[in-house]
Amino acid sequence: MMYETIRAILLNTVLKLHQKDLIQLNSGNVSVRASEDHIAITPTGVPYDEMTAEDMVIIDLDGVVVDGRHKPSSETPMHTIIYKDMPAVKAIVHSHSPYALAFAAVGRNIPIICTEGLALRGPVPVAEYECPGTEAQGLAAIKAMKGPPSVIGTLLKNHGVLATGANLVQAYSAAYRIEMAAKIYLLALQIGNPDILTDEQIREIRSVYFSKKSPS
Ligand SMILES: [Zn+2]
């Protein structure tokens, strides 16, 4: 069966996100490029704890179903516009994870105060408010991610997190790190005034970490 492998890989990421509580019930959605013109995306209305690889929907870049037994995520237009505009993006994770969403609701960026933020390439911005799941929201996310500085994920005002990657592992990791960065920043704000890492400190850390491997 065509797309079997990509569907299985997508399900694997969905299950990891669900396990980490980044997505619950059927909120949030995940997609990956299945080919140059096709995307595999999570279906609408199927709870994550019941989801199977066969439930994943294959669509074209206009959101038209190519293969699948369900309707694609209701937030599909947000995904497809990003794939159309950003060729380097191969996978997208969208979540409503609570710590990041709290900052998104307030409209406050998450600065780099520790190594969690480094892999995101810059402070996590907040995209301008647009109706959730629309193409307009995708365009707002693109604008926020293109910066400067250009980053691989953004908060969606009053909605959640949008994380991208060159593959699903990267997009998953970005979504996870945004939630962690939000949680750590919120905790630090309870204690006092967190010091934000300077550009020089960030350069120094990068030279130590990225000359070897990603921070862990
Ligand atoms: Zn959403």
Coordinates of C-alpha atoms and ligand atoms in Angstrom, one line a residue:
M1 CA 0.0 0.0 0.0
M2 CA 1.3 3.4 -0.9
Y3 CA 2.2 5.9 1.9
E4 CA 2.3 3.0 4.4
T5 CA 5.7 4.0 5.7
I6 CA 5.0 7.7 6.0
R7 CA 1.7 7.0 7.8
A8 CA 3.5 4.8 10.3
I9 CA 6.2 7.5 10.9
L10 CA 3.5 10.1 11.4
L11 CA 1.6 7.9 13.9
N12 CA 4.8 7.3 15.8
T13 CA 5.3 11.1 16.3
V14 CA 1.6 11.6 17.3
L15 CA 2.0 8.9 19.9
K16 CA 5.2 10.5 21.3
L17 CA 3.4 13.9 21.5
H18 CA 0.4 12.3 23.2
Q19 CA 2.7 10.4 25.7
K20 CA 4.4 13.7 26.6
D21 CA 1.0 15.3 27.1
L22 CA 1.7 17.9 24.4
I23 CA -1.5 16.9 22.5
Q24 CA -4.6 15.5 24.2
L25 CA -7.9 14.1 23.1
N26 CA -8.0 15.3 19.5
S27 CA -6.5 18.8 19.9
G28 CA -3.5 19.8 17.9
N29 CA -2.4 18.2 14.6
V30 CA 0.7 16.9 12.9
S31 CA 1.8 16.7 9.3
V32 CA 4.8 15.6 7.1
R33 CA 5.7 15.9 3.5
A34 CA 4.9 12.5 1.9
S35 CA 6.3 13.6 -1.5
E36 CA 7.0 16.8 -3.4
D37 CA 3.2 17.4 -3.9
H38 CA 1.6 15.4 -1.1
I39 CA 1.3 15.8 2.7
A40 CA 0.3 13.2 5.3
I41 CA -1.7 14.8 8.1
T42 CA -3.7 13.7 11.1
P43 CA -7.4 13.2 10.6
T44 CA -10.1 15.3 12.2
G45 CA -12.3 13.8 14.9
V46 CA -10.2 10.7 15.8
P47 CA -8.9 10.7 19.4
Y48 CA -5.1 10.1 19.6
D49 CA -5.5 7.1 21.9
E50 CA -7.5 5.3 19.2
M51 CA -5.5 6.6 16.1
T52 CA -3.9 4.1 13.7
A53 CA -1.5 4.6 10.8
E54 CA -4.4 3.9 8.4
D55 CA -6.3 6.9 9.8
M56 CA -3.7 9.4 8.5
V57 CA -4.9 11.3 5.5
I58 CA -2.9 12.0 2.4
I59 CA -3.7 15.4 0.8
D60 CA -2.2 17.6 -1.9
L61 CA -0.9 21.1 -1.3
D62 CA -4.4 22.5 -1.7
G63 CA -5.8 20.3 1.0
V64 CA -7.6 17.9 -1.4
V65 CA -7.7 14.3 -0.1
V66 CA -5.6 12.0 -2.3
D67 CA -5.9 8.9 -0.1
G68 CA -7.6 8.2 3.2
R69 CA -10.8 7.3 4.9
H70 CA -11.2 10.4 7.0
K71 CA -11.3 14.2 6.6
P72 CA -8.0 15.8 7.2
S73 CA -7.5 18.0 10.3
S74 CA -9.7 21.1 10.4
E75 CA -6.5 23.1 10.7
T76 CA -5.2 21.8 7.3
P77 CA -5.1 25.3 5.6
M78 CA -2.6 26.5 8.2
H79 CA -0.3 23.5 7.3
T80 CA -0.6 23.7 3.5
I81 CA 0.2 27.4 3.2
I82 CA 3.4 26.9 5.3
Y83 CA 4.5 24.0 3.0
K84 CA 3.8 26.1 -0.1
D85 CA 5.8 29.1 1.3
M86 CA 8.6 27.3 3.0
P87 CA 10.2 24.5 1.0
A88 CA 12.7 23.7 3.7
V89 CA 9.8 22.8 6.1
K90 CA 9.2 19.0 5.8
A91 CA 7.1 18.5 9.0
I92 CA 4.8 20.5 11.2
V93 CA 3.7 19.9 14.8
H94 CA 0.8 22.1 16.1
S95 CA -0.1 21.7 19.7
H96 CA -2.2 23.5 22.4
S97 CA 0.4 22.7 25.1
P98 CA -0.6 24.7 28.2
Y99 CA 2.6 26.5 29.3
A100 CA 3.3 27.8 25.8
L101 CA -0.3 28.6 25.3
A102 CA -0.3 30.7 28.5
F103 CA 2.4 32.9 26.9
A104 CA 0.5 32.9 23.6
A105 CA -2.6 34.2 25.4
V106 CA -0.6 37.1 27.0
G107 CA 1.2 37.8 23.7
R108 CA 4.6 37.4 25.3
N109 CA 7.7 36.0 23.6
I110 CA 9.7 33.3 25.3
P111 CA 13.3 34.5 25.6
I112 CA 16.4 32.3 25.7
I113 CA 17.2 31.8 29.3
C114 CA 18.7 28.3 29.1
T115 CA 19.9 25.7 26.5
E116 CA 16.3 24.6 25.7
G117 CA 15.8 27.8 23.7
L118 CA 19.0 27.4 21.8
A119 CA 17.8 24.7 19.4
L120 CA 14.9 26.9 18.4
R121 CA 17.5 29.4 17.0
G122 CA 16.0 32.4 18.8
P123 CA 13.4 33.7 21.2
V124 CA 10.0 32.1 20.5
P125 CA 7.9 34.9 18.9
V126 CA 4.1 35.3 19.0
A127 CA 2.4 35.4 15.6
E128 CA -0.3 38.0 15.2
Y129 CA -3.8 36.8 16.0
E130 CA -5.8 35.2 13.2
C131 CA -8.7 32.7 13.4
P132 CA -7.3 29.3 14.4
G133 CA -6.5 26.9 11.6
T134 CA -7.0 29.3 8.7
E135 CA -4.6 30.1 5.9
A136 CA -4.4 33.6 7.4
Q137 CA -3.1 32.0 10.6
G138 CA -0.5 30.1 8.6
L139 CA 0.6 33.3 7.0
A140 CA 1.0 35.0 10.4
A141 CA 3.1 32.1 11.6
I142 CA 5.3 32.3 8.5
K143 CA 5.8 36.0 9.1
A144 CA 6.7 35.4 12.8
M145 CA 9.1 32.5 12.0
K146 CA 10.9 34.4 9.2
G147 CA 11.8 37.0 11.9
P148 CA 14.4 38.3 12.2
P149 CA 15.8 36.2 13.7
S150 CA 14.4 33.3 11.7
V151 CA 13.2 30.6 14.0
I152 CA 11.7 27.1 13.6
G153 CA 8.7 27.6 15.8
T154 CA 6.3 30.2 17.0
L155 CA 3.4 30.8 19.4
L156 CA 0.0 31.4 17.8
K157 CA -1.8 34.2 19.6
N158 CA -4.5 32.8 21.9
H159 CA -4.2 29.4 20.3
G160 CA -1.0 27.3 20.7
V161 CA 2.3 26.3 19.3
L162 CA 3.5 25.8 15.7
A163 CA 6.8 24.0 15.3
T164 CA 8.5 23.0 12.1
G165 CA 11.5 20.8 11.1
A166 CA 13.4 19.2 8.3
N167 CA 11.7 16.0 9.5
L168 CA 9.2 14.9 12.1
V169 CA 11.9 14.3 14.7
Q170 CA 13.0 17.9 14.5
A171 CA 9.4 19.3 14.5
Y172 CA 8.6 17.1 17.5
S173 CA 11.7 18.2 19.3
A174 CA 11.0 21.9 18.6
A175 CA 7.4 21.6 19.9
Y176 CA 8.7 19.8 23.0
R177 CA 11.4 22.4 23.6
I178 CA 9.0 25.3 23.2
E179 CA 6.8 23.9 25.9
M180 CA 9.8 23.2 28.2
A181 CA 11.2 26.7 27.6
A182 CA 7.8 28.2 28.5
K183 CA 7.6 26.1 31.6
I184 CA 11.1 27.0 32.8
Y185 CA 10.5 30.7 32.0
L186 CA 7.2 30.7 33.9
L187 CA 8.8 29.0 36.9
A188 CA 11.7 31.5 36.8
L189 CA 9.3 34.4 36.7
Q190 CA 7.7 33.1 39.9
I191 CA 11.0 33.3 41.7
G192 CA 12.3 36.6 40.4
N193 CA 13.7 38.3 37.3
P194 CA 15.3 35.7 35.0
D195 CA 18.5 36.8 33.3
I196 CA 18.2 36.4 29.5
L197 CA 21.3 35.0 27.9
T198 CA 23.3 37.6 25.9
D199 CA 24.2 37.2 22.2
E200 CA 27.8 36.6 23.3
Q201 CA 26.8 33.9 25.8
I202 CA 24.6 32.2 23.2
R203 CA 27.5 32.2 20.6
E204 CA 29.8 30.7 23.2
I205 CA 27.3 27.9 24.2
R206 CA 26.6 27.2 20.5
S207 CA 30.3 26.8 19.9
V208 CA 30.5 24.2 22.7
Y209 CA 27.2 22.3 21.9
F210 CA 26.8 22.5 18.2
S211 CA 30.4 21.6 17.4
K212 CA 29.5 18.2 18.9
K213 CA 25.7 17.5 19.0
S214 CA 22.4 19.1 19.9
P215 CA 22.0 20.1 23.5
S216 CA 20.4 17.4 25.7
Ligands
ZN1 ZN -5.2 24.3 17.1

